[in-house]
mmCIF file of C-alpha atoms and ligand atoms in Angstrom:
data_model
loop_
_atom_site.group_PDB
_atom_site.id
_atom_site.type_symbol
_atom_site.label_atom_id
_atom_site.label_comp_id
_atom_site.label_asym_id
_atom_site.label_seq_id
_atom_site.Cartn_x
_atom_site.Cartn_y
_atom_site.Cartn_z
ATOM 1 C CA MET A 5 -2.231 -10.751 28.691
ATOM 2 C CA THR A 6 -0.540 -9.285 26.116
ATOM 3 C CA THR A 7 0.194 -5.739 27.559
ATOM 4 C CA LYS A 8 0.734 -2.176 24.369
ATOM 5 C CA HIS A 9 2.183 1.084 25.401
ATOM 6 C CA ILE A 10 -0.157 3.687 24.015
ATOM 7 C CA LEU A 11 1.652 7.065 24.412
ATOM 8 C CA LEU A 12 -1.047 9.737 24.811
ATOM 9 C CA LEU A 13 0.226 13.539 22.748
ATOM 10 C CA HIS A 14 -2.836 15.413 23.918
ATOM 11 C CA GLY A 15 -1.575 19.029 22.144
ATOM 12 C CA ASP A 16 -3.078 22.179 22.037
ATOM 13 C CA GLY A 17 -6.432 22.944 21.921
ATOM 14 C CA ILE A 18 -8.874 21.304 21.617
ATOM 15 C CA GLY A 19 -6.503 18.478 21.868
ATOM 16 C CA PRO A 20 -6.382 17.281 25.576
ATOM 17 C CA GLU A 21 -10.606 16.925 25.006
ATOM 18 C CA VAL A 22 -11.227 14.498 22.455
ATOM 19 C CA VAL A 23 -8.002 11.784 23.372
ATOM 20 C CA GLY A 24 -9.522 12.041 27.041
ATOM 21 C CA GLU A 25 -12.985 10.559 24.984
ATOM 22 C CA ALA A 26 -10.921 8.737 22.827
ATOM 23 C CA LYS A 27 -8.391 7.489 25.731
ATOM 24 C CA ARG A 28 -11.960 5.499 27.565
ATOM 25 C CA VAL A 29 -12.825 3.688 24.132
ATOM 26 C CA LEU A 30 -9.715 2.277 24.024
ATOM 27 C CA GLU A 31 -9.577 1.536 27.247
ATOM 28 C CA TRP A 32 -12.789 -0.655 27.292
ATOM 29 C CA CYS A 33 -11.596 -2.147 23.659
ATOM 30 C CA GLY A 34 -8.285 -3.261 25.506
ATOM 31 C CA THR A 35 -10.522 -4.782 28.574
ATOM 32 C CA ALA A 36 -13.096 -6.334 26.348
ATOM 33 C CA ALA A 37 -10.249 -8.046 23.941
ATOM 34 C CA GLY A 38 -7.638 -8.933 26.930
ATOM 35 C CA MET A 39 -5.402 -6.939 26.444
ATOM 36 C CA SER A 40 -3.272 -4.936 28.951
ATOM 37 C CA PHE A 41 -2.990 -1.107 27.418
ATOM 38 C CA VAL A 42 -0.762 1.183 28.946
ATOM 39 C CA PHE A 43 -0.787 5.190 29.317
ATOM 40 C CA ASP A 44 1.540 6.892 28.937
ATOM 41 C CA GLU A 45 1.786 11.079 28.003
ATOM 42 C CA ALA A 46 4.202 13.272 26.607
ATOM 43 C CA LEU A 47 3.777 17.089 25.658
ATOM 44 C CA ILE A 48 3.943 18.326 22.178
ATOM 45 C CA GLY A 49 3.559 21.524 19.870
ATOM 46 C CA GLY A 50 2.325 24.670 21.419
ATOM 47 C CA SER A 51 1.876 23.217 25.216
ATOM 48 C CA ALA A 52 4.617 22.018 24.876
ATOM 49 C CA TYR A 53 6.476 25.287 24.218
ATOM 50 C CA ASP A 54 4.552 26.947 26.451
ATOM 51 C CA ALA A 55 6.553 23.882 29.522
ATOM 52 C CA VAL A 56 10.235 23.523 28.261
ATOM 53 C CA GLY A 57 10.315 26.167 25.805
ATOM 54 C CA THR A 58 9.988 23.724 22.525
ATOM 55 C CA PRO A 59 7.268 22.208 20.827
ATOM 56 C CA TYR A 60 9.394 18.971 20.073
ATOM 57 C CA PRO A 61 10.959 17.989 23.470
ATOM 58 C CA ALA A 62 13.443 15.704 23.279
ATOM 59 C CA GLU A 63 11.653 12.845 25.741
ATOM 60 C CA THR A 64 8.569 13.244 23.900
ATOM 61 C CA LEU A 65 10.362 11.373 20.915
ATOM 62 C CA GLU A 66 11.752 9.049 23.256
ATOM 63 C CA LYS A 67 8.639 7.942 24.698
ATOM 64 C CA ALA A 68 7.428 7.779 20.766
ATOM 65 C CA LYS A 69 9.755 5.475 19.830
ATOM 66 C CA LYS A 70 9.312 3.316 22.269
ATOM 67 C CA ALA A 71 5.491 3.451 22.487
ATOM 68 C CA ASP A 72 3.648 0.126 20.849
ATOM 69 C CA ALA A 73 0.919 3.125 19.267
ATOM 70 C CA ILE A 74 1.017 7.268 19.749
ATOM 71 C CA LEU A 75 -2.765 8.875 20.084
ATOM 72 C CA LEU A 76 -2.441 12.547 19.199
ATOM 73 C CA GLY A 77 -4.780 15.522 19.266
ATOM 74 C CA ALA A 78 -3.525 18.255 17.352
ATOM 75 C CA VAL A 79 -1.366 21.096 17.612
ATOM 76 C CA GLY A 80 -1.503 24.947 16.893
ATOM 77 C CA GLY A 81 -3.093 27.673 17.827
ATOM 78 C CA PRO A 82 -3.212 32.212 16.842
ATOM 79 C CA LYS A 83 -1.247 32.539 20.589
ATOM 80 C CA TRP A 84 1.748 30.627 18.768
ATOM 81 C CA GLU A 85 1.898 32.061 15.304
ATOM 82 C CA SER A 86 4.556 34.981 15.403
ATOM 83 C CA LEU A 87 6.820 32.410 16.845
ATOM 84 C CA GLU A 88 9.372 32.256 14.963
ATOM 85 C CA TYR A 89 9.459 29.030 12.558
ATOM 86 C CA ALA A 90 11.767 26.153 14.433
ATOM 87 C CA LYS A 91 9.562 26.961 17.639
ATOM 88 C CA ARG A 92 6.178 27.068 16.168
ATOM 89 C CA PRO A 93 4.087 23.981 17.227
ATOM 90 C CA GLU A 94 3.688 22.822 13.860
ATOM 91 C CA ARG A 95 7.436 21.935 14.256
ATOM 92 C CA GLY A 96 6.923 19.277 16.778
ATOM 93 C CA LEU A 97 3.892 17.471 14.734
ATOM 94 C CA LEU A 98 6.013 17.317 11.331
ATOM 95 C CA GLY A 99 9.431 16.032 13.970
ATOM 96 C CA ILE A 100 7.442 13.709 14.609
ATOM 97 C CA ARG A 101 6.544 12.577 11.169
ATOM 98 C CA LYS A 102 10.211 12.890 9.734
ATOM 99 C CA ASP A 103 11.946 11.087 12.952
ATOM 100 C CA LEU A 104 9.740 8.161 13.024
ATOM 101 C CA ASP A 105 9.126 7.843 9.771
ATOM 102 C CA LEU A 106 5.643 7.423 9.520
ATOM 103 C CA PHE A 107 5.810 7.862 5.461
ATOM 104 C CA ALA A 108 2.558 5.995 4.665
ATOM 105 C CA ASN A 109 -0.200 8.486 5.800
ATOM 106 C CA LEU A 110 -4.015 6.489 5.327
ATOM 107 C CA ARG A 111 -6.938 9.127 5.506
ATOM 108 C CA PRO A 112 -10.276 6.797 5.027
ATOM 109 C CA ALA A 113 -13.026 9.698 4.074
ATOM 110 C CA MET A 114 -16.402 8.222 5.529
ATOM 111 C CA CYS A 115 -20.345 9.196 5.232
ATOM 112 C CA PHE A 116 -22.258 7.758 8.146
ATOM 113 C CA ALA A 117 -25.983 7.440 6.102
ATOM 114 C CA ALA A 118 -27.258 9.520 9.212
ATOM 115 C CA LEU A 119 -25.007 12.384 8.391
ATOM 116 C CA ALA A 120 -25.833 12.600 4.513
ATOM 117 C CA ASP A 121 -27.853 15.628 4.775
ATOM 118 C CA ALA A 122 -25.333 17.180 6.809
ATOM 119 C CA SER A 123 -22.733 17.465 4.024
ATOM 120 C CA SER A 124 -22.531 20.914 2.156
ATOM 121 C CA LEU A 125 -22.682 18.513 -1.117
ATOM 122 C CA LYS A 126 -26.356 17.262 -1.973
ATOM 123 C CA PRO A 127 -27.297 13.238 -0.106
ATOM 124 C CA GLU A 128 -27.162 11.182 -3.333
ATOM 125 C CA ILE A 129 -23.606 12.886 -4.295
ATOM 126 C CA ILE A 130 -21.504 11.745 -0.664
ATOM 127 C CA SER A 131 -24.338 8.496 0.452
ATOM 128 C CA GLY A 132 -22.739 5.389 0.476
ATOM 129 C CA LEU A 133 -19.029 7.195 0.311
ATOM 130 C CA ASP A 134 -16.202 5.557 0.954
ATOM 131 C CA ILE A 135 -12.862 6.598 -0.360
ATOM 132 C CA LEU A 136 -9.365 6.401 1.358
ATOM 133 C CA ILE A 137 -6.834 9.116 0.650
ATOM 134 C CA VAL A 138 -3.024 7.439 0.832
ATOM 135 C CA ARG A 139 -0.950 10.709 1.411
ATOM 136 C CA GLU A 140 3.234 10.663 1.365
ATOM 137 C CA LEU A 141 3.846 12.032 4.438
ATOM 138 C CA THR A 142 7.887 12.517 4.988
ATOM 139 C CA GLY A 143 8.850 13.989 2.187
ATOM 140 C CA ASP A 144 8.058 16.775 -1.232
ATOM 141 C CA ILE A 145 7.915 20.609 -0.263
ATOM 142 C CA TYR A 146 7.198 20.028 3.434
ATOM 143 C CA PHE A 147 10.797 18.686 3.913
ATOM 144 C CA GLY A 148 12.800 20.043 0.411
ATOM 145 C CA GLN A 149 16.135 21.652 0.533
ATOM 146 C CA PRO A 150 17.047 24.153 0.051
ATOM 147 C CA ARG A 151 14.376 26.229 2.018
ATOM 148 C CA GLY A 152 13.997 29.515 3.789
ATOM 149 C CA VAL A 153 13.455 33.165 3.070
ATOM 150 C CA SER A 154 16.980 35.576 2.356
ATOM 151 C CA VAL A 155 17.082 38.873 0.555
ATOM 152 C CA GLU A 156 18.577 38.468 -2.741
ATOM 153 C CA ASN A 157 19.531 42.120 -4.886
ATOM 154 C CA GLY A 158 17.521 43.880 -2.443
ATOM 155 C CA HIS A 159 14.310 41.686 -2.427
ATOM 156 C CA ARG A 160 12.847 38.670 -0.028
ATOM 157 C CA VAL A 161 13.137 35.672 -1.558
ATOM 158 C CA GLY A 162 11.282 32.698 -0.131
ATOM 159 C CA ARG A 163 12.164 28.971 -1.165
ATOM 160 C CA ASN A 164 11.187 25.431 -1.015
ATOM 161 C CA THR A 165 11.474 22.968 -2.439
ATOM 162 C CA MET A 166 9.185 20.098 -4.518
ATOM 163 C CA ILE A 167 11.448 16.712 -4.120
ATOM 164 C CA TYR A 168 11.276 12.917 -4.441
ATOM 165 C CA ALA A 169 13.640 10.326 -5.211
ATOM 166 C CA ASP A 170 12.420 6.831 -6.806
ATOM 167 C CA TRP A 171 12.679 4.585 -3.779
ATOM 168 C CA GLU A 172 9.845 7.450 -1.487
ATOM 169 C CA VAL A 173 7.599 7.310 -4.137
ATOM 170 C CA THR A 174 7.807 3.267 -4.521
ATOM 171 C CA ARG A 175 7.425 2.694 -1.067
ATOM 172 C CA ILE A 176 3.838 5.129 -0.418
ATOM 173 C CA GLY A 177 2.366 3.212 -3.897
ATOM 174 C CA ARG A 178 2.781 0.032 -2.833
ATOM 175 C CA VAL A 179 0.934 0.490 0.330
ATOM 176 C CA ALA A 180 -1.940 2.757 -1.584
ATOM 177 C CA LEU A 181 -1.330 -0.835 -4.240
ATOM 178 C CA ASP A 182 -1.946 -3.097 -1.808
ATOM 179 C CA LEU A 183 -5.030 -0.991 0.141
ATOM 180 C CA ALA A 184 -6.437 -1.597 -2.884
ATOM 181 C CA ARG A 185 -6.450 -4.564 -3.431
ATOM 182 C CA ALA A 186 -7.951 -5.037 -0.231
ATOM 183 C CA ARG A 187 -10.532 -3.099 -1.198
ATOM 184 C CA GLY A 188 -12.362 -2.027 -4.399
ATOM 185 C CA LYS A 189 -9.247 -2.926 -6.496
ATOM 186 C CA LYS A 190 -8.591 0.935 -8.134
ATOM 187 C CA LEU A 191 -6.339 3.474 -7.575
ATOM 188 C CA CYS A 192 -6.362 6.699 -8.720
ATOM 189 C CA SER A 193 -2.552 8.204 -8.164
ATOM 190 C CA VAL A 194 -3.255 12.499 -8.593
ATOM 191 C CA ASP A 195 0.463 14.653 -9.654
ATOM 192 C CA LYS A 196 0.441 17.747 -11.512
ATOM 193 C CA ALA A 197 2.543 15.697 -14.305
ATOM 194 C CA ASN A 198 2.238 18.777 -17.009
ATOM 195 C CA VAL A 199 3.745 21.138 -15.125
ATOM 196 C CA LEU A 200 6.175 19.361 -12.496
ATOM 197 C CA GLU A 201 8.792 17.305 -13.154
ATOM 198 C CA THR A 202 8.993 15.430 -10.046
ATOM 199 C CA THR A 203 5.291 14.369 -9.976
ATOM 200 C CA GLU A 204 5.876 12.971 -13.948
ATOM 201 C CA MET A 205 8.631 11.342 -12.186
ATOM 202 C CA TRP A 206 6.167 9.675 -9.579
ATOM 203 C CA ARG A 207 3.616 8.673 -12.357
ATOM 204 C CA GLU A 208 5.992 7.443 -13.868
ATOM 205 C CA GLU A 209 7.230 5.033 -11.047
ATOM 206 C CA VAL A 210 3.574 4.229 -9.704
ATOM 207 C CA GLN A 211 2.725 2.680 -13.277
ATOM 208 C CA LYS A 212 6.510 0.609 -13.381
ATOM 209 C CA LEU A 213 5.349 -0.713 -9.771
ATOM 210 C CA ARG A 214 1.775 -1.235 -11.027
ATOM 211 C CA ASP A 215 2.814 -3.245 -14.237
ATOM 212 C CA ALA A 216 5.266 -5.068 -12.640
ATOM 213 C CA GLU A 217 3.698 -6.463 -9.463
ATOM 214 C CA TYR A 218 -0.054 -5.667 -9.606
ATOM 215 C CA LYS A 219 -1.196 -6.343 -12.556
ATOM 216 C CA ASP A 220 -4.999 -7.037 -11.272
ATOM 217 C CA ILE A 221 -5.376 -3.216 -9.647
ATOM 218 C CA GLU A 222 -6.917 -0.769 -12.023
ATOM 219 C CA LEU A 223 -4.273 2.416 -12.227
ATOM 220 C CA SER A 224 -5.498 6.075 -13.318
ATOM 221 C CA HIS A 225 -3.301 8.842 -13.356
ATOM 222 C CA MET A 226 -5.270 12.550 -12.777
ATOM 223 C CA TYR A 227 -3.914 16.244 -12.282
ATOM 224 C CA VAL A 228 -4.140 17.335 -8.935
ATOM 225 C CA ASP A 229 -6.505 20.312 -9.831
ATOM 226 C CA ASN A 230 -9.319 18.026 -12.033
ATOM 227 C CA ALA A 231 -8.942 16.016 -8.783
ATOM 228 C CA ALA A 232 -10.087 18.022 -6.355
ATOM 229 C CA MET A 233 -13.226 19.245 -8.596
ATOM 230 C CA GLN A 234 -13.679 15.854 -9.387
ATOM 231 C CA LEU A 235 -13.592 15.082 -5.377
ATOM 232 C CA VAL A 236 -16.319 17.614 -5.053
ATOM 233 C CA ARG A 237 -18.265 17.055 -8.428
ATOM 234 C CA ALA A 238 -18.258 12.650 -7.913
ATOM 235 C CA PRO A 239 -16.256 11.203 -5.082
ATOM 236 C CA LYS A 240 -17.539 8.010 -5.486
ATOM 237 C CA GLN A 241 -16.117 7.112 -8.865
ATOM 238 C CA PHE A 242 -12.624 7.331 -6.386
ATOM 239 C CA ASP A 243 -11.837 4.172 -4.252
ATOM 240 C CA VAL A 244 -8.090 4.630 -3.598
ATOM 241 C CA MET A 245 -6.041 7.697 -4.153
ATOM 242 C CA VAL A 246 -2.476 8.335 -3.436
ATOM 243 C CA THR A 247 -0.483 11.378 -4.005
ATOM 244 C CA GLY A 248 2.407 13.547 -2.516
ATOM 245 C CA ASN A 249 2.467 15.225 0.816
ATOM 246 C CA ILE A 250 1.329 18.437 0.150
ATOM 247 C CA PHE A 251 -1.475 17.858 -2.597
ATOM 248 C CA GLY A 252 -2.071 15.451 -0.313
ATOM 249 C CA ASP A 253 -2.997 17.846 3.167
ATOM 250 C CA ILE A 254 -4.855 20.149 0.413
ATOM 251 C CA LEU A 255 -6.559 16.598 -0.384
ATOM 252 C CA SER A 256 -7.784 15.319 2.444
ATOM 253 C CA ASP A 257 -9.540 18.672 3.646
ATOM 254 C CA CYS A 258 -11.424 19.177 0.478
ATOM 255 C CA ALA A 259 -12.653 15.085 1.320
ATOM 256 C CA ALA A 260 -13.241 15.888 4.807
ATOM 257 C CA MET A 261 -16.248 18.231 3.805
ATOM 258 C CA LEU A 262 -17.559 14.995 1.765
ATOM 259 C CA THR A 263 -18.509 13.834 5.246
ATOM 260 C CA GLY A 264 -19.814 16.405 6.979
ATOM 261 C CA SER A 265 -17.493 18.273 8.701
ATOM 262 C CA LEU A 266 -13.698 17.981 9.219
ATOM 263 C CA GLY A 267 -14.302 16.659 12.980
ATOM 264 C CA MET A 268 -15.766 13.211 11.631
ATOM 265 C CA LEU A 269 -12.337 12.099 10.009
ATOM 266 C CA PRO A 270 -9.662 9.713 11.078
ATOM 267 C CA SER A 271 -5.915 8.824 10.384
ATOM 268 C CA ALA A 272 -3.782 6.704 10.820
ATOM 269 C CA SER A 273 0.437 7.557 9.844
ATOM 270 C CA LEU A 274 2.263 4.440 10.137
ATOM 271 C CA GLY A 275 5.973 3.301 9.087
ATOM 272 C CA ALA A 276 7.731 0.966 7.221
ATOM 273 C CA GLU A 277 7.280 -2.890 9.545
ATOM 274 C CA ILE A 278 10.994 -3.389 11.072
ATOM 275 C CA ASN A 279 11.242 -6.617 12.254
ATOM 276 C CA GLY A 280 7.049 -7.389 13.012
ATOM 277 C CA LYS A 281 6.940 -3.841 14.989
ATOM 278 C CA ARG A 282 5.981 -1.322 12.569
ATOM 279 C CA ALA A 283 5.432 2.838 14.177
ATOM 280 C CA ALA A 284 2.388 4.317 13.713
ATOM 281 C CA LEU A 285 0.604 7.534 14.619
ATOM 282 C CA TYR A 286 -3.238 7.595 15.324
ATOM 283 C CA GLU A 287 -4.878 11.513 15.452
ATOM 284 C CA PRO A 288 -7.394 13.783 13.723
ATOM 285 C CA VAL A 289 -7.557 15.858 10.686
ATOM 286 C CA HIS A 290 -8.747 18.407 12.018
ATOM 287 C CA GLY A 291 -7.030 20.532 13.890
ATOM 288 C CA SER A 292 -7.426 22.004 16.924
ATOM 289 C CA ALA A 293 -10.040 24.290 16.275
ATOM 290 C CA PRO A 294 -8.549 27.814 18.943
ATOM 291 C CA ASP A 295 -12.013 28.925 19.174
ATOM 292 C CA ILE A 296 -14.040 25.999 20.725
ATOM 293 C CA ALA A 297 -11.149 25.143 23.244
ATOM 294 C CA GLY A 298 -12.009 24.046 26.251
ATOM 295 C CA LYS A 299 -15.424 24.692 25.897
ATOM 296 C CA GLY A 300 -16.019 21.293 25.629
ATOM 297 C CA VAL A 301 -17.977 21.353 22.564
ATOM 298 C CA ALA A 302 -15.723 19.596 19.689
ATOM 299 C CA ASN A 303 -16.576 16.046 17.967
ATOM 300 C CA PRO A 304 -14.519 13.967 19.038
ATOM 301 C CA ILE A 305 -15.795 11.051 16.547
ATOM 302 C CA ALA A 306 -12.573 11.638 14.470
ATOM 303 C CA THR A 307 -10.239 11.422 17.366
ATOM 304 C CA ILE A 308 -12.066 7.538 18.071
ATOM 305 C CA LEU A 309 -12.374 6.636 14.918
ATOM 306 C CA SER A 310 -8.908 7.102 14.477
ATOM 307 C CA VAL A 311 -8.766 4.708 18.037
ATOM 308 C CA SER A 312 -10.425 2.240 15.615
ATOM 309 C CA MET A 313 -7.671 2.390 13.001
ATOM 310 C CA MET A 314 -4.926 1.774 15.942
ATOM 311 C CA LEU A 315 -7.002 -1.681 17.413
ATOM 312 C CA ARG A 316 -6.836 -2.740 13.268
ATOM 313 C CA TYR A 317 -3.345 -1.592 12.491
ATOM 314 C CA SER A 318 -1.582 -1.827 15.105
ATOM 315 C CA PHE A 319 -2.882 -4.185 16.830
ATOM 316 C CA GLY A 320 -4.609 -6.473 15.001
ATOM 317 C CA LEU A 321 -7.873 -6.356 16.954
ATOM 318 C CA ASN A 322 -10.037 -5.974 13.837
ATOM 319 C CA ALA A 323 -13.128 -6.894 15.565
ATOM 320 C CA GLN A 324 -12.324 -3.617 18.534
ATOM 321 C CA ALA A 325 -12.069 -2.164 15.868
ATOM 322 C CA ASP A 326 -15.941 -2.896 13.756
ATOM 323 C CA LEU A 327 -17.498 -2.313 17.046
ATOM 324 C CA VAL A 328 -16.158 1.243 17.705
ATOM 325 C CA ASP A 329 -16.943 2.097 14.265
ATOM 326 C CA ALA A 330 -20.014 0.656 14.744
ATOM 327 C CA ALA A 331 -21.148 2.332 18.188
ATOM 328 C CA VAL A 332 -20.859 5.512 16.496
ATOM 329 C CA ALA A 333 -22.741 5.224 13.317
ATOM 330 C CA ASN A 334 -25.164 3.983 15.745
ATOM 331 C CA VAL A 335 -25.320 6.753 17.876
ATOM 332 C CA LEU A 336 -25.597 9.130 15.190
ATOM 333 C CA GLU A 337 -28.412 7.458 14.146
ATOM 334 C CA SER A 338 -29.645 8.000 17.383
ATOM 335 C CA GLY A 339 -29.663 11.693 16.364
ATOM 336 C CA LEU A 340 -27.400 12.792 19.084
ATOM 337 C CA ARG A 341 -25.114 15.488 17.065
ATOM 338 C CA THR A 342 -21.741 17.365 18.174
ATOM 339 C CA GLY A 343 -22.039 21.501 17.213
ATOM 340 C CA ASP A 344 -20.299 20.760 14.101
ATOM 341 C CA ILE A 345 -22.852 18.330 12.660
ATOM 342 C CA MET A 346 -25.608 19.462 14.070
ATOM 343 C CA GLN A 347 -29.063 19.076 11.503
ATOM 344 C CA THR A 348 -32.744 20.280 12.581
ATOM 345 C CA GLY A 349 -34.321 17.938 14.720
ATOM 346 C CA ALA A 350 -31.103 16.605 16.204
ATOM 347 C CA LYS A 351 -29.942 16.560 19.969
ATOM 348 C CA LYS A 352 -27.083 18.407 20.381
ATOM 349 C CA VAL A 353 -24.560 17.381 22.742
ATOM 350 C CA GLY A 354 -20.335 18.101 23.965
ATOM 351 C CA THR A 355 -17.796 16.855 23.973
ATOM 352 C CA ARG A 356 -18.741 14.320 27.050
ATOM 353 C CA GLU A 357 -21.825 13.138 26.483
ATOM 354 C CA MET A 358 -20.523 12.230 22.728
ATOM 355 C CA GLY A 359 -17.848 9.925 24.375
ATOM 356 C CA ASP A 360 -20.295 8.599 27.019
ATOM 357 C CA ALA A 361 -23.112 7.572 24.235
ATOM 358 C CA ILE A 362 -19.905 5.760 22.142
ATOM 359 C CA LEU A 363 -19.495 4.029 25.051
ATOM 360 C CA THR A 364 -22.918 3.176 26.244
ATOM 361 C CA ALA A 365 -23.537 2.123 22.351
ATOM 362 C CA LEU A 366 -20.120 -0.277 22.504
ATOM 363 C CA GLN A 367 -21.660 -1.974 25.229
ATOM 364 C CA ASN A 368 -24.734 -2.959 23.851
ATOM 365 C CA LEU A 369 -23.627 -4.236 21.091
ATOM 366 C CA ALA A 370 -20.804 -6.164 22.524
ATOM 367 C CA ALA A 371 -23.782 -7.470 24.636
ATOM 368 C CA ASN A 372 -25.828 -8.428 21.810
ATOM 369 C CA THR A 373 -23.170 -10.147 19.533
ATOM 370 C CA LYS A 374 -21.746 -11.956 22.210
ATOM 371 C CA VAL A 375 -20.776 -15.461 21.243
ATOM 372 C CA ALA A 376 -21.246 -18.519 23.417
HETATM 373 C C1 IPM B 10 -2.240 17.876 8.182
HETATM 374 C C2 IPM B 10 -2.182 19.251 9.070
HETATM 375 C C3 IPM B 10 -0.854 19.573 9.532
HETATM 376 C C4 IPM B 10 -0.262 18.924 7.507
HETATM 377 C C5 IPM B 10 -0.154 20.905 9.947
HETATM 378 C C6 IPM B 10 -1.034 20.800 11.274
HETATM 379 C C7 IPM B 10 1.336 20.938 9.533
HETATM 380 O O1 IPM B 10 -3.179 20.110 7.970
HETATM 381 O O2 IPM B 10 -1.960 16.620 9.595
HETATM 382 O O3 IPM B 10 -3.453 18.177 7.352
HETATM 383 O O4 IPM B 10 -0.101 20.576 6.843
HETATM 384 O O5 IPM B 10 -0.176 17.766 7.236
HETATM 385 MG MG1 MG B 11 -3.735 19.664 6.223
#
């Protein structure tokens, strides 16, 4: 029996609750697929700081390097906001992304039919929506040097550097073009080439790559301000979008709302494939939601859909991933809702009940689709 090692990083706020439900789904899928999933845990974020004085303990990186896949809840919270920069929960997340070279962040935004009315946009604008944002995750202004706040001529000056090398653009461009090839063969690259030279170079490199190796893909370019506007005006015009770290951060929150709630969006952060293995971290796009933490009301669906991405991208278990996606759709069809996606006439449930319902739906689906 194949064994896979999965590292759970619960993190802060609602992290432990949503990861708890996602783990149950993973366990079920492992058994169904005849694979043995072995779980380990490590600290990250504010809870790591509280326990051992750093948001990113060395042991966490060690365990992360050895794991076949990582599932992370969320990090952050007001409790740690006034800490010095290096001690803040976010440093743990940014550290692990950088150290494992998880440069390709896949953020699909799909609108489940049952939730078409839950979005703040009109149902006809978002029903059937299925787009994929590919965000570069280890470069850009997030990591560029120089950075920091200093005193210059008696004034405090803050500085961050937007920087990309051509090879960084090409490697994320290639991921996005490959994904576009497997989907609708349309890629929109988002930049601010009218103002920022870095992103003008980005535009040229993506175009060059497409012309050299991906002539079958229809490539367009869009300025980020327009892209934000188009995402809320007519999101279905997009198939795959590719962009840098900071623009991708902003646009993916925007895209999340199209699906009804930030509580619905999964993500995968992937590294390069080395000797048949690729580092991979899966996490919901939402944050730690400190206001509802520990109350058992958080929506676990984004984390459960992140598990589906793990099954697909790390373990090649496409059939199980399809089952998880279908189970989520069925539960939503049946009218169960956590508070964030509550609609009139629906039944409000908590985190655990939503997890239970998805597990039951999985069992029913598996029983019905079993082939002799
Ligand atoms: C995200 C988050 C992170 C980011 C934060 C928590 C550091 O907003 O994953 O989108 O900015 O990348
Ligand atoms: Mg973000």
